[in-house]
Amino acid sequence: MNLHRGFGDASRALAEWVKSGRRLAILAVGNPLRRDDGVGIEILKSLKASSRRVKMVRCLQVPENYLGEVISFKPDRILFIDGVDANLPPGELVFAEFTGEERIGPIISTHGLPLDVSAGYLKASTGASVALLGVQVSSTEFGEGLTGNVERAARATSRMLSRILSGLSRGKS
């Protein structure tokens, strides 16, 4: 897994990754009742798919419940958006493509089934390239709303993803 850290590096890597594909499924993962764990859901809320080439799925804590829906879309790119705990400063953005060889372990997750299991299944079932766009969390305590740094990162990430998706709908990225 090649990890791209920081907003600039992660967003460039993500844009190139999306641009090299034809059909993109975005799976937002997280629990909005556990503070920053809901960052993926918050990011997805502000995105609009303006192309039939993009499918957005609000998975909450159970991405495994949506695997069939994603597989039937026939994507060649699958992006998980989630809060991560990678011992980085809160709000730090990371992007990594799953190779199928790694165990995510310490980077993620607050969810029942680790993302690498769902990612591996999707990769094997679709042949798609599967990646993670993560935002370093500060708090996953019970409560609603994102912490300050994570909220700012979510807004910036939403704007960046909107630009990438806008380019995709025009046949670019």
PDB file of C-alpha atoms in Angstrom:
ATOM      1  CA  MET A   1       0.000   0.000   0.000  1.00  0.00           C
ATOM      2  CA  ASN A   2       1.542   3.286  -1.118  1.00  0.00           C
ATOM      3  CA  LEU A   3       0.326   5.908   1.357  1.00  0.00           C
ATOM      4  CA  HIS A   4       0.002   9.506   0.157  1.00  0.00           C
ATOM      5  CA  ARG A   5      -0.104  11.916   3.108  1.00  0.00           C
ATOM      6  CA  GLY A   6      -1.096  15.557   3.265  1.00  0.00           C
ATOM      7  CA  PHE A   7      -3.771  17.374   1.318  1.00  0.00           C
ATOM      8  CA  GLY A   8      -1.646  18.196  -1.743  1.00  0.00           C
ATOM      9  CA  ASP A   9      -0.052  14.779  -2.215  1.00  0.00           C
ATOM     10  CA  ALA A  10      -3.244  12.854  -1.421  1.00  0.00           C
ATOM     11  CA  SER A  11      -5.443  14.987  -3.687  1.00  0.00           C
ATOM     12  CA  ARG A  12      -3.000  14.738  -6.621  1.00  0.00           C
ATOM     13  CA  ALA A  13      -2.767  10.962  -6.235  1.00  0.00           C
ATOM     14  CA  LEU A  14      -6.558  10.677  -5.973  1.00  0.00           C
ATOM     15  CA  ALA A  15      -7.149  12.841  -9.062  1.00  0.00           C
ATOM     16  CA  GLU A  16      -4.746  10.726 -11.140  1.00  0.00           C
ATOM     17  CA  TRP A  17      -6.290   7.510  -9.843  1.00  0.00           C
ATOM     18  CA  VAL A  18      -9.842   8.655 -10.681  1.00  0.00           C
ATOM     19  CA  LYS A  19      -8.752  10.010 -14.077  1.00  0.00           C
ATOM     20  CA  SER A  20      -7.338   6.630 -15.089  1.00  0.00           C
ATOM     21  CA  GLY A  21     -10.731   4.932 -14.620  1.00  0.00           C
ATOM     22  CA  ARG A  22     -14.120   4.926 -16.353  1.00  0.00           C
ATOM     23  CA  ARG A  23     -16.692   4.140 -13.614  1.00  0.00           C
ATOM     24  CA  LEU A  24     -16.289   5.200  -9.999  1.00  0.00           C
ATOM     25  CA  ALA A  25     -18.136   3.920  -6.930  1.00  0.00           C
ATOM     26  CA  ILE A  26     -17.708   6.018  -3.780  1.00  0.00           C
ATOM     27  CA  LEU A  27     -18.524   4.335  -0.469  1.00  0.00           C
ATOM     28  CA  ALA A  28     -18.800   6.640   2.536  1.00  0.00           C
ATOM     29  CA  VAL A  29     -18.143   4.744   5.744  1.00  0.00           C
ATOM     30  CA  GLY A  30     -18.556   5.880   9.336  1.00  0.00           C
ATOM     31  CA  ASN A  31     -20.780   6.485  12.317  1.00  0.00           C
ATOM     32  CA  PRO A  32     -22.049  10.074  12.643  1.00  0.00           C
ATOM     33  CA  LEU A  33     -22.890   9.401  16.311  1.00  0.00           C
ATOM     34  CA  ARG A  34     -19.181   8.906  17.091  1.00  0.00           C
ATOM     35  CA  ARG A  35     -17.895  12.404  16.360  1.00  0.00           C
ATOM     36  CA  ASP A  36     -15.123  12.315  13.726  1.00  0.00           C
ATOM     37  CA  ASP A  37     -15.931   8.750  12.695  1.00  0.00           C
ATOM     38  CA  GLY A  38     -18.741  10.333  10.656  1.00  0.00           C
ATOM     39  CA  VAL A  39     -16.345  12.344   8.471  1.00  0.00           C
ATOM     40  CA  GLY A  40     -16.839  10.101   5.419  1.00  0.00           C
ATOM     41  CA  ILE A  41     -20.609  10.514   5.652  1.00  0.00           C
ATOM     42  CA  GLU A  42     -20.241  14.310   5.995  1.00  0.00           C
ATOM     43  CA  ILE A  43     -18.009  14.487   2.918  1.00  0.00           C
ATOM     44  CA  LEU A  44     -20.460  12.437   0.848  1.00  0.00           C
ATOM     45  CA  LYS A  45     -23.408  14.662   1.872  1.00  0.00           C
ATOM     46  CA  SER A  46     -21.945  17.611  -0.011  1.00  0.00           C
ATOM     47  CA  LEU A  47     -21.101  15.693  -3.198  1.00  0.00           C
ATOM     48  CA  LYS A  48     -23.376  15.405  -6.192  1.00  0.00           C
ATOM     49  CA  ALA A  49     -22.965  12.751  -8.845  1.00  0.00           C
ATOM     50  CA  SER A  50     -23.531  14.532 -12.133  1.00  0.00           C
ATOM     51  CA  SER A  51     -22.586  11.538 -14.216  1.00  0.00           C
ATOM     52  CA  ARG A  52     -23.841   7.997 -14.720  1.00  0.00           C
ATOM     53  CA  ARG A  53     -20.176   7.050 -14.372  1.00  0.00           C
ATOM     54  CA  VAL A  54     -20.318   7.756 -10.614  1.00  0.00           C
ATOM     55  CA  LYS A  55     -22.272   5.902  -7.929  1.00  0.00           C
ATOM     56  CA  MET A  56     -22.286   7.174  -4.348  1.00  0.00           C
ATOM     57  CA  VAL A  57     -23.224   4.893  -1.460  1.00  0.00           C
ATOM     58  CA  ARG A  58     -23.782   5.957   2.155  1.00  0.00           C
ATOM     59  CA  CYS A  59     -22.680   2.802   3.983  1.00  0.00           C
ATOM     60  CA  LEU A  60     -22.505   4.057   7.567  1.00  0.00           C
ATOM     61  CA  GLN A  61     -20.657   1.381   9.641  1.00  0.00           C
ATOM     62  CA  VAL A  62     -21.598  -1.557   7.413  1.00  0.00           C
ATOM     63  CA  PRO A  63     -20.050  -1.329   3.935  1.00  0.00           C
ATOM     64  CA  GLU A  64     -20.429  -5.104   3.628  1.00  0.00           C
ATOM     65  CA  ASN A  65     -24.211  -4.595   3.307  1.00  0.00           C
ATOM     66  CA  TYR A  66     -23.704  -2.682   0.041  1.00  0.00           C
ATOM     67  CA  LEU A  67     -21.183  -4.891  -1.765  1.00  0.00           C
ATOM     68  CA  GLY A  68     -23.788  -6.385  -4.120  1.00  0.00           C
ATOM     69  CA  GLU A  69     -25.035  -2.934  -5.102  1.00  0.00           C
ATOM     70  CA  VAL A  70     -21.484  -1.806  -5.837  1.00  0.00           C
ATOM     71  CA  ILE A  71     -20.636  -4.950  -7.809  1.00  0.00           C
ATOM     72  CA  SER A  72     -23.764  -4.588  -9.981  1.00  0.00           C
ATOM     73  CA  PHE A  73     -22.665  -1.031 -10.894  1.00  0.00           C
ATOM     74  CA  LYS A  74     -19.548  -2.582 -12.537  1.00  0.00           C
ATOM     75  CA  PRO A  75     -17.026   0.067 -11.467  1.00  0.00           C
ATOM     76  CA  ASP A  76     -13.358  -0.020 -12.363  1.00  0.00           C
ATOM     77  CA  ARG A  77     -12.549   2.345  -9.458  1.00  0.00           C
ATOM     78  CA  ILE A  78     -13.936   1.945  -5.924  1.00  0.00           C
ATOM     79  CA  LEU A  79     -13.168   4.604  -3.321  1.00  0.00           C
ATOM     80  CA  PHE A  80     -13.828   4.224   0.393  1.00  0.00           C
ATOM     81  CA  ILE A  81     -14.037   7.515   2.310  1.00  0.00           C
ATOM     82  CA  ASP A  82     -13.582   7.083   6.046  1.00  0.00           C
ATOM     83  CA  GLY A  83     -12.096   8.451   9.216  1.00  0.00           C
ATOM     84  CA  VAL A  84      -8.734   6.874   9.987  1.00  0.00           C
ATOM     85  CA  ASP A  85      -6.479   6.528  12.986  1.00  0.00           C
ATOM     86  CA  ALA A  86      -2.974   6.549  11.526  1.00  0.00           C
ATOM     87  CA  ASN A  87      -1.244   8.546  14.286  1.00  0.00           C
ATOM     88  CA  LEU A  88      -1.239  11.697  12.165  1.00  0.00           C
ATOM     89  CA  PRO A  89      -2.316  15.234  13.074  1.00  0.00           C
ATOM     90  CA  PRO A  90      -6.140  15.553  13.229  1.00  0.00           C
ATOM     91  CA  GLY A  91      -7.590  16.418   9.839  1.00  0.00           C
ATOM     92  CA  GLU A  92      -4.594  15.069   7.887  1.00  0.00           C
ATOM     93  CA  LEU A  93      -5.664  13.515   4.583  1.00  0.00           C
ATOM     94  CA  VAL A  94      -4.355  10.165   3.343  1.00  0.00           C
ATOM     95  CA  PHE A  95      -4.914   8.293   0.092  1.00  0.00           C
ATOM     96  CA  ALA A  96      -3.864   4.704  -0.541  1.00  0.00           C
ATOM     97  CA  GLU A  97      -4.699   2.108  -3.151  1.00  0.00           C
ATOM     98  CA  PHE A  98      -5.326  -1.407  -1.836  1.00  0.00           C
ATOM     99  CA  THR A  99      -3.061  -4.002  -3.390  1.00  0.00           C
ATOM    100  CA  GLY A 100      -4.807  -6.977  -1.819  1.00  0.00           C
ATOM    101  CA  GLU A 101      -1.663  -7.941   0.053  1.00  0.00           C
ATOM    102  CA  GLU A 102      -1.950  -5.631   3.044  1.00  0.00           C
ATOM    103  CA  ARG A 103      -3.775  -5.773   6.331  1.00  0.00           C
ATOM    104  CA  ILE A 104      -4.957  -2.303   7.205  1.00  0.00           C
ATOM    105  CA  GLY A 105      -4.982  -2.964  10.920  1.00  0.00           C
ATOM    106  CA  PRO A 106      -3.479   0.099  12.570  1.00  0.00           C
ATOM    107  CA  ILE A 107      -4.742   2.611   9.996  1.00  0.00           C
ATOM    108  CA  ILE A 108      -8.433   1.735  10.360  1.00  0.00           C
ATOM    109  CA  SER A 109     -11.165   0.980  11.615  1.00  0.00           C
ATOM    110  CA  THR A 110     -14.039   1.523  13.966  1.00  0.00           C
ATOM    111  CA  HIS A 111     -16.275  -0.805  11.959  1.00  0.00           C
ATOM    112  CA  GLY A 112     -17.346  -4.406  12.411  1.00  0.00           C
ATOM    113  CA  LEU A 113     -15.661  -5.854   9.342  1.00  0.00           C
ATOM    114  CA  PRO A 114     -12.243  -4.357   8.534  1.00  0.00           C
ATOM    115  CA  LEU A 115     -12.193  -2.355   5.303  1.00  0.00           C
ATOM    116  CA  ASP A 116      -9.449  -4.520   3.836  1.00  0.00           C
ATOM    117  CA  VAL A 117     -11.873  -7.483   3.871  1.00  0.00           C
ATOM    118  CA  SER A 118     -14.552  -5.540   1.961  1.00  0.00           C
ATOM    119  CA  ALA A 119     -11.896  -4.043  -0.329  1.00  0.00           C
ATOM    120  CA  GLY A 120     -10.443  -7.466  -1.104  1.00  0.00           C
ATOM    121  CA  TYR A 121     -13.866  -8.895  -1.871  1.00  0.00           C
ATOM    122  CA  LEU A 122     -14.744  -5.985  -4.168  1.00  0.00           C
ATOM    123  CA  LYS A 123     -11.380  -6.187  -5.929  1.00  0.00           C
ATOM    124  CA  ALA A 124     -11.791  -9.938  -6.515  1.00  0.00           C
ATOM    125  CA  SER A 125     -15.432  -9.591  -7.618  1.00  0.00           C
ATOM    126  CA  THR A 126     -15.051  -6.639  -9.987  1.00  0.00           C
ATOM    127  CA  GLY A 127     -11.389  -6.467 -10.966  1.00  0.00           C
ATOM    128  CA  ALA A 128     -11.595  -2.807  -9.945  1.00  0.00           C
ATOM    129  CA  SER A 129      -8.849  -0.788  -8.382  1.00  0.00           C
ATOM    130  CA  VAL A 130      -9.877  -0.110  -4.766  1.00  0.00           C
ATOM    131  CA  ALA A 131      -8.579   2.787  -2.679  1.00  0.00           C
ATOM    132  CA  LEU A 132      -9.078   4.600   0.599  1.00  0.00           C
ATOM    133  CA  LEU A 133      -9.382   8.331   1.122  1.00  0.00           C
ATOM    134  CA  GLY A 134      -9.036   8.847   4.855  1.00  0.00           C
ATOM    135  CA  VAL A 135      -9.172  11.794   7.212  1.00  0.00           C
ATOM    136  CA  GLN A 136      -7.257  11.455  10.484  1.00  0.00           C
ATOM    137  CA  VAL A 137      -9.770  11.582  13.331  1.00  0.00           C
ATOM    138  CA  SER A 138      -9.354  13.406  16.624  1.00  0.00           C
ATOM    139  CA  SER A 139     -12.283  11.947  18.582  1.00  0.00           C
ATOM    140  CA  THR A 140     -14.491   8.902  18.093  1.00  0.00           C
ATOM    141  CA  GLU A 141     -16.266   9.353  21.423  1.00  0.00           C
ATOM    142  CA  PHE A 142     -20.052   9.221  21.415  1.00  0.00           C
ATOM    143  CA  GLY A 143     -21.492  12.532  20.294  1.00  0.00           C
ATOM    144  CA  GLU A 144     -22.514  14.363  17.168  1.00  0.00           C
ATOM    145  CA  GLY A 145     -20.536  16.772  15.034  1.00  0.00           C
ATOM    146  CA  LEU A 146     -16.976  16.806  13.810  1.00  0.00           C
ATOM    147  CA  THR A 147     -14.103  18.354  15.747  1.00  0.00           C
ATOM    148  CA  GLY A 148     -12.639  21.595  14.340  1.00  0.00           C
ATOM    149  CA  ASN A 149      -9.655  20.300  12.347  1.00  0.00           C
ATOM    150  CA  VAL A 150     -11.619  17.365  10.988  1.00  0.00           C
ATOM    151  CA  GLU A 151     -14.538  19.608   9.984  1.00  0.00           C
ATOM    152  CA  ARG A 152     -12.168  21.936   8.087  1.00  0.00           C
ATOM    153  CA  ALA A 153     -10.562  18.930   6.398  1.00  0.00           C
ATOM    154  CA  ALA A 154     -14.001  17.567   5.452  1.00  0.00           C
ATOM    155  CA  ARG A 155     -14.975  20.864   3.792  1.00  0.00           C
ATOM    156  CA  ALA A 156     -11.679  21.078   1.874  1.00  0.00           C
ATOM    157  CA  THR A 157     -11.934  17.421   0.852  1.00  0.00           C
ATOM    158  CA  SER A 158     -15.527  17.909  -0.347  1.00  0.00           C
ATOM    159  CA  ARG A 159     -14.461  20.842  -2.530  1.00  0.00           C
ATOM    160  CA  MET A 160     -11.533  18.868  -3.935  1.00  0.00           C
ATOM    161  CA  LEU A 161     -13.694  15.809  -4.683  1.00  0.00           C
ATOM    162  CA  SER A 162     -16.357  18.018  -6.283  1.00  0.00           C
ATOM    163  CA  ARG A 163     -13.731  19.389  -8.688  1.00  0.00           C
ATOM    164  CA  ILE A 164     -12.520  15.879  -9.527  1.00  0.00           C
ATOM    165  CA  LEU A 165     -16.084  14.612 -10.080  1.00  0.00           C
ATOM    166  CA  SER A 166     -16.925  17.659 -12.183  1.00  0.00           C
ATOM    167  CA  GLY A 167     -14.000  16.819 -14.452  1.00  0.00           C
ATOM    168  CA  LEU A 168     -15.120  13.193 -14.602  1.00  0.00           C
ATOM    169  CA  SER A 169     -18.603  14.206 -15.766  1.00  0.00           C
ATOM    170  CA  ARG A 170     -16.970  16.161 -18.610  1.00  0.00           C
ATOM    171  CA  GLY A 171     -14.854  13.136 -19.509  1.00  0.00           C
ATOM    172  CA  LYS A 172     -11.791  14.533 -17.743  1.00  0.00           C
ATOM    173  CA  SER A 173     -10.514  14.546 -14.186  1.00  0.00           C
TER     174      SER A 173
END
